[in-house]
PDB file of C-alpha atoms in Angstrom:
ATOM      1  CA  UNK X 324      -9.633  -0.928   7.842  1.00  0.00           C
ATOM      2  CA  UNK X 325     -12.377   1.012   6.648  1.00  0.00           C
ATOM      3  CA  UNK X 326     -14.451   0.277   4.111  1.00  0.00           C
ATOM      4  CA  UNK X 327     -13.265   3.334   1.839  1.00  0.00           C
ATOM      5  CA  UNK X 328      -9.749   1.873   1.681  1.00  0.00           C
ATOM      6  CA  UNK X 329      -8.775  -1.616  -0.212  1.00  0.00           C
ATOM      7  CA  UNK X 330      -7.928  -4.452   2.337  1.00  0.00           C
ATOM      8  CA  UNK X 331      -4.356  -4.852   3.195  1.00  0.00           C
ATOM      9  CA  UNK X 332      -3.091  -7.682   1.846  1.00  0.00           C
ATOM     10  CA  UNK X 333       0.677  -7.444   2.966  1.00  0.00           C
ATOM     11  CA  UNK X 334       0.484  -8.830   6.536  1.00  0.00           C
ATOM     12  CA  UNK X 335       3.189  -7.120   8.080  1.00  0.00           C
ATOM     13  CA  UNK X 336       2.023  -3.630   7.115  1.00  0.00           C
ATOM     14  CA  UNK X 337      -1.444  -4.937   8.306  1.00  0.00           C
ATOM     15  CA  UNK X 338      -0.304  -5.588  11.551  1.00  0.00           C
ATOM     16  CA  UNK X 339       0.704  -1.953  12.229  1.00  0.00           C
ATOM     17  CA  UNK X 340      -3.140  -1.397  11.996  1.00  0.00           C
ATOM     18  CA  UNK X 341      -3.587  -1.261  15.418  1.00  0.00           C
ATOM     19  CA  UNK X 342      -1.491   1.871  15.508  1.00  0.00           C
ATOM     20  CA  UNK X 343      -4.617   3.498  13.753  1.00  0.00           C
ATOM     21  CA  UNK X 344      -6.171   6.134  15.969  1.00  0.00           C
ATOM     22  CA  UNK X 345      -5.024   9.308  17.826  1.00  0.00           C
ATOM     23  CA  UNK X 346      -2.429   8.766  20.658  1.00  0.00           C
ATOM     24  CA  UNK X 347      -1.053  10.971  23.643  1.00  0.00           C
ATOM     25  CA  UNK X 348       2.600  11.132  23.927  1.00  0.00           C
ATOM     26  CA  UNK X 349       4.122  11.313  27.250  1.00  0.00           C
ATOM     27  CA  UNK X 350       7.491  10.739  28.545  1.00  0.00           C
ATOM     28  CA  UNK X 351      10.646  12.474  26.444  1.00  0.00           C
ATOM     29  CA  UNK X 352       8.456  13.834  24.079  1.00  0.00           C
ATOM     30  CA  UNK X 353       4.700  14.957  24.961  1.00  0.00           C
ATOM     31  CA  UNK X 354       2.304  15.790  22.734  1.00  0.00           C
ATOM     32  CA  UNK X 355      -0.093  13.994  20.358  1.00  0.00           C
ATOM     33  CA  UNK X 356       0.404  11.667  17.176  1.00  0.00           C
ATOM     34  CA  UNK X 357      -2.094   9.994  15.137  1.00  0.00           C
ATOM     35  CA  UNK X 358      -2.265   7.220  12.388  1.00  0.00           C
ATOM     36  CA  UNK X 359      -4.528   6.857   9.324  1.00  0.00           C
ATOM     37  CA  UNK X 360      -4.175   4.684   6.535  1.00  0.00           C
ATOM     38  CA  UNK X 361      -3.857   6.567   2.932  1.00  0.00           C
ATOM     39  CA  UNK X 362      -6.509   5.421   0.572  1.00  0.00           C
ATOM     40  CA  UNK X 363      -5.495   2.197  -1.062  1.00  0.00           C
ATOM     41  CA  UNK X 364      -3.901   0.713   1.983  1.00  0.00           C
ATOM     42  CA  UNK X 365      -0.962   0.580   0.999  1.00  0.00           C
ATOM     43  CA  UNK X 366       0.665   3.149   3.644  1.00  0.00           C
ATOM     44  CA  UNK X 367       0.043   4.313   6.803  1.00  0.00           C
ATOM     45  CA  UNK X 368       0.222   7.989   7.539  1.00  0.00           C
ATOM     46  CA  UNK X 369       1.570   9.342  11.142  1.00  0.00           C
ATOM     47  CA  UNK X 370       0.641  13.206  11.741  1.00  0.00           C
ATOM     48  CA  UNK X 371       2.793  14.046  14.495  1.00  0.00           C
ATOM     49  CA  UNK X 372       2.516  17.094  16.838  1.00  0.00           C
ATOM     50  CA  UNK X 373       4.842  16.621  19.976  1.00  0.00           C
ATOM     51  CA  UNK X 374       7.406  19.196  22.203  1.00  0.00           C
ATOM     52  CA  UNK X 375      10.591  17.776  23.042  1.00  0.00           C
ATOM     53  CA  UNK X 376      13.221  19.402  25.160  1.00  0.00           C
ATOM     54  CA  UNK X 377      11.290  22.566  25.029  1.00  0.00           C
ATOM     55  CA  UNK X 378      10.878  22.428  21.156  1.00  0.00           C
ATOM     56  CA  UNK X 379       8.081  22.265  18.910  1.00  0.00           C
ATOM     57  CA  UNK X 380       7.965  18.902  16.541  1.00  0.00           C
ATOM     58  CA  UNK X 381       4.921  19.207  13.934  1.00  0.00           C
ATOM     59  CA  UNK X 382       4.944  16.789  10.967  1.00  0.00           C
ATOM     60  CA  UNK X 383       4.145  14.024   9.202  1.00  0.00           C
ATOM     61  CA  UNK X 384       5.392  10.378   8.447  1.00  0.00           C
ATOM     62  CA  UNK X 385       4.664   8.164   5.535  1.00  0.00           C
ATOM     63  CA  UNK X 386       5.153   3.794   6.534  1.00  0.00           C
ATOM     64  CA  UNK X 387       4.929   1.676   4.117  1.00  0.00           C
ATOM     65  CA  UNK X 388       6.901  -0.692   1.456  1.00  0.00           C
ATOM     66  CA  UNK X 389       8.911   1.408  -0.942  1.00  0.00           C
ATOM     67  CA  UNK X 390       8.625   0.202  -5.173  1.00  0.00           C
ATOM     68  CA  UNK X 391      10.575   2.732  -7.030  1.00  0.00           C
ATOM     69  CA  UNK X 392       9.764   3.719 -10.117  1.00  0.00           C
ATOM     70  CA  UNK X 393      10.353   0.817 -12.524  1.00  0.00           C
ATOM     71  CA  UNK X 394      10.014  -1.985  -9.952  1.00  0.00           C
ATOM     72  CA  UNK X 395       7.698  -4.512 -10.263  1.00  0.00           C
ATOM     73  CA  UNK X 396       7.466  -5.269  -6.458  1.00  0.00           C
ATOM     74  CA  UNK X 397       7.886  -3.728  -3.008  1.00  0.00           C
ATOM     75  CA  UNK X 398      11.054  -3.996  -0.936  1.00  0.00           C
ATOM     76  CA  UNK X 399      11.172  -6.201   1.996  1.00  0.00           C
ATOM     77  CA  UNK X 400      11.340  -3.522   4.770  1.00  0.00           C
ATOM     78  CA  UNK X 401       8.359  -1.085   6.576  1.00  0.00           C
ATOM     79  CA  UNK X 402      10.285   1.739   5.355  1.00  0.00           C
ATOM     80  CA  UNK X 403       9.002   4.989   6.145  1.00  0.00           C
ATOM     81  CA  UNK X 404      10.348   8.194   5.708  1.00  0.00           C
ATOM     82  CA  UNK X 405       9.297  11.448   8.453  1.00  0.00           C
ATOM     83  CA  UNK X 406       9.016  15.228   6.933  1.00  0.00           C
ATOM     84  CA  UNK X 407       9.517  18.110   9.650  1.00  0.00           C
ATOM     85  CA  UNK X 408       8.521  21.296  10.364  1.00  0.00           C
ATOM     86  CA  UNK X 409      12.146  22.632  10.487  1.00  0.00           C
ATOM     87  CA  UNK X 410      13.142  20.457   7.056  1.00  0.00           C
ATOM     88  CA  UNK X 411      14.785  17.711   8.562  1.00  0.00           C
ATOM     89  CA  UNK X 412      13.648  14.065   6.859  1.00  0.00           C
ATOM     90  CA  UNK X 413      14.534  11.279   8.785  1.00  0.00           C
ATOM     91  CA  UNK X 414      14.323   7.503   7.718  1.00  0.00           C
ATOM     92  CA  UNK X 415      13.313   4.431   9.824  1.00  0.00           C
ATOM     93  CA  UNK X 416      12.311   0.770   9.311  1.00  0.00           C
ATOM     94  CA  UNK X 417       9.231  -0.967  11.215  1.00  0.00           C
ATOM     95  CA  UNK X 418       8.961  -4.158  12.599  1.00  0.00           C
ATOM     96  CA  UNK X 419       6.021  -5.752  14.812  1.00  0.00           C
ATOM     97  CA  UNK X 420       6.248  -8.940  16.058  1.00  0.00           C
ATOM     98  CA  UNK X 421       3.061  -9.707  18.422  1.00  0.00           C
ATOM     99  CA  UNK X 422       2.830  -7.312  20.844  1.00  0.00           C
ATOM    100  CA  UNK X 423       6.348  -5.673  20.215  1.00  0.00           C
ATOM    101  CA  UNK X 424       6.462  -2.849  17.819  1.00  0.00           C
ATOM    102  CA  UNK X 425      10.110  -1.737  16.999  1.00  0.00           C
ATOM    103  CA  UNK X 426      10.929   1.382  15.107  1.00  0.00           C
ATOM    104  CA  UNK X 427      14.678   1.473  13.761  1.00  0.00           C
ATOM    105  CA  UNK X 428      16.629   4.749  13.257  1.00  0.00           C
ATOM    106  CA  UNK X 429      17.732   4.514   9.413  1.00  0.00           C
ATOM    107  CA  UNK X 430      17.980   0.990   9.073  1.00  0.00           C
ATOM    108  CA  UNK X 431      16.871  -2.243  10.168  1.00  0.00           C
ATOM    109  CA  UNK X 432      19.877  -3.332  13.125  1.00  0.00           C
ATOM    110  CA  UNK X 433      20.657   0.391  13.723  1.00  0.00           C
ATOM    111  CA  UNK X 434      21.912   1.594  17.142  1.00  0.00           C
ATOM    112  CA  UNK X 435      19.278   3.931  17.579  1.00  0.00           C
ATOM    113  CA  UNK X 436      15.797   2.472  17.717  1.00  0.00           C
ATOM    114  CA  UNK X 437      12.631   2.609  19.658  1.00  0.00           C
ATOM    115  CA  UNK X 438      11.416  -0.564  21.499  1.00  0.00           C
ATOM    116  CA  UNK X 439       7.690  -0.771  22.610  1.00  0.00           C
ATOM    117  CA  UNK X 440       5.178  -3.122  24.040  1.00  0.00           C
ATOM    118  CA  UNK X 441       1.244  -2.809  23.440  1.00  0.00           C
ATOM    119  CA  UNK X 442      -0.695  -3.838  26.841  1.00  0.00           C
ATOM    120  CA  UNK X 443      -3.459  -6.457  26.957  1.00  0.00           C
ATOM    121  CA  UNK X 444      -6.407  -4.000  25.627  1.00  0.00           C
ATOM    122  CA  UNK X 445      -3.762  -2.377  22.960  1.00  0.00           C
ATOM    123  CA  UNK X 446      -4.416   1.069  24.212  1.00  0.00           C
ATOM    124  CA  UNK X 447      -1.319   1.902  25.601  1.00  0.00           C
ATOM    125  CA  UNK X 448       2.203   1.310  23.990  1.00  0.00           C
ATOM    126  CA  UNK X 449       4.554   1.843  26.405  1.00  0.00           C
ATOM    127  CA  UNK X 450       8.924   1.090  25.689  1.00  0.00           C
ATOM    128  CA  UNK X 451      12.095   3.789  25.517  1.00  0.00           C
ATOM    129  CA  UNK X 452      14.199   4.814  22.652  1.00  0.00           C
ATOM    130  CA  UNK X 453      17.750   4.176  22.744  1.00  0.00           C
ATOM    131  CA  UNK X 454      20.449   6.075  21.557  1.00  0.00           C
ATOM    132  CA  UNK X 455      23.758   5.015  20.800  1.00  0.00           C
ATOM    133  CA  UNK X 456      26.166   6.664  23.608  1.00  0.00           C
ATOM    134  CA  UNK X 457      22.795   7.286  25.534  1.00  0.00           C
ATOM    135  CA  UNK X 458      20.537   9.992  25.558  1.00  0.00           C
ATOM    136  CA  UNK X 459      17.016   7.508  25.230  1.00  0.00           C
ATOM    137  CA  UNK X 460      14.063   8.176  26.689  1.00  0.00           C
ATOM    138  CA  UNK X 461      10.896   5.978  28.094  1.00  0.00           C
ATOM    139  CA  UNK X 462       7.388   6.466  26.015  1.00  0.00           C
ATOM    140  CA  UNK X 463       4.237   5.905  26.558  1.00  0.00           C
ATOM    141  CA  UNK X 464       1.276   6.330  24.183  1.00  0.00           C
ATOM    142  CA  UNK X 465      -2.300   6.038  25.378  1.00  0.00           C
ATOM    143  CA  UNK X 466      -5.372   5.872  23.035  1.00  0.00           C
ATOM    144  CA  UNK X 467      -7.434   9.031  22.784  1.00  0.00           C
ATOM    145  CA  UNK X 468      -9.326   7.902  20.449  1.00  0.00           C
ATOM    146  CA  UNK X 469     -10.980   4.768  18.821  1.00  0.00           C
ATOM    147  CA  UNK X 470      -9.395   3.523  15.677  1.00  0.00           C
ATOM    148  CA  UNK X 471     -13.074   3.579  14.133  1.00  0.00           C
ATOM    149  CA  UNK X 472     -12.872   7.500  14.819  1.00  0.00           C
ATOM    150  CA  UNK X 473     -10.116   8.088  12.759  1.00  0.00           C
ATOM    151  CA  UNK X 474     -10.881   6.371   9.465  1.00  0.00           C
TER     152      UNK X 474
END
């Protein structure tokens, strides 16, 4: 992390990190998407910019732990929470564990998740989403740029 942001201290949120950077998109959705933590380090911010099945996707994604108002601590899931250019707002749960990065659809155990890999060098995360009653796609995302770049 930069030094402009505070450390992370929550190691699983830490650990999606090495998502920070820009990425290219290919496979069922092509495009570009890129990470950056929000001051504080407490969430990590996804601008997306993709086309998918001939449509335009533009927006942005917020990761983090959710503490609603009145809580005294954070919820045990990488909830984050994805804001569209055509309204839609669509919820998901992290999880990385190594090298695996899985993004659930809604909630942690749904049906319809995305299941990716990070090579050796952590450039290129590479996996498919699955859909229940089919309709998943393979992904790959390459590094454009160095995570240093971005922050």
């Amino acid at each position: 992390m930069s030094e402009s942001t505070n450390p992370v201290q929550d190691a699983e949120l830490a650990a999606l990190d090495r998502l920070v950077g820009t990425w290219k998109v290919t496979g069922g959705a092509e495009g570009t998407v890129t990470y950056r933590w929000l001051e504080g380090g407490h969430f990590l911010i996804q601008d997306v910019d993709l086309e998918q099945a001939g449509e335009r996707i533009r927006g942005m994604e917020v990761i983090g732990r959710e503490r609603p108002f009145g809580a005294e601590e954070a919820g045990p899931d990488l909830k984050s929470r994805f804001y569209g250019n055509k309204g839609e707002t669509l919820d998901y749960v992290y999880e990385m564990d190594g090298d695996v990065l899985v993004i659930w659809g809604g909630e942690k155990g749904s049906p319809a998740y995305m299941r990716s890999t990070f090579n050796e060098a952590g450039d290129v995360l590479a996996g498919a989403w699955v859909y229940p009653g089919g309709g998943g796609y393979d992904t790959t995302s390459t590094r454009i740029t160095p995570a240093d770049a971005d922050r």
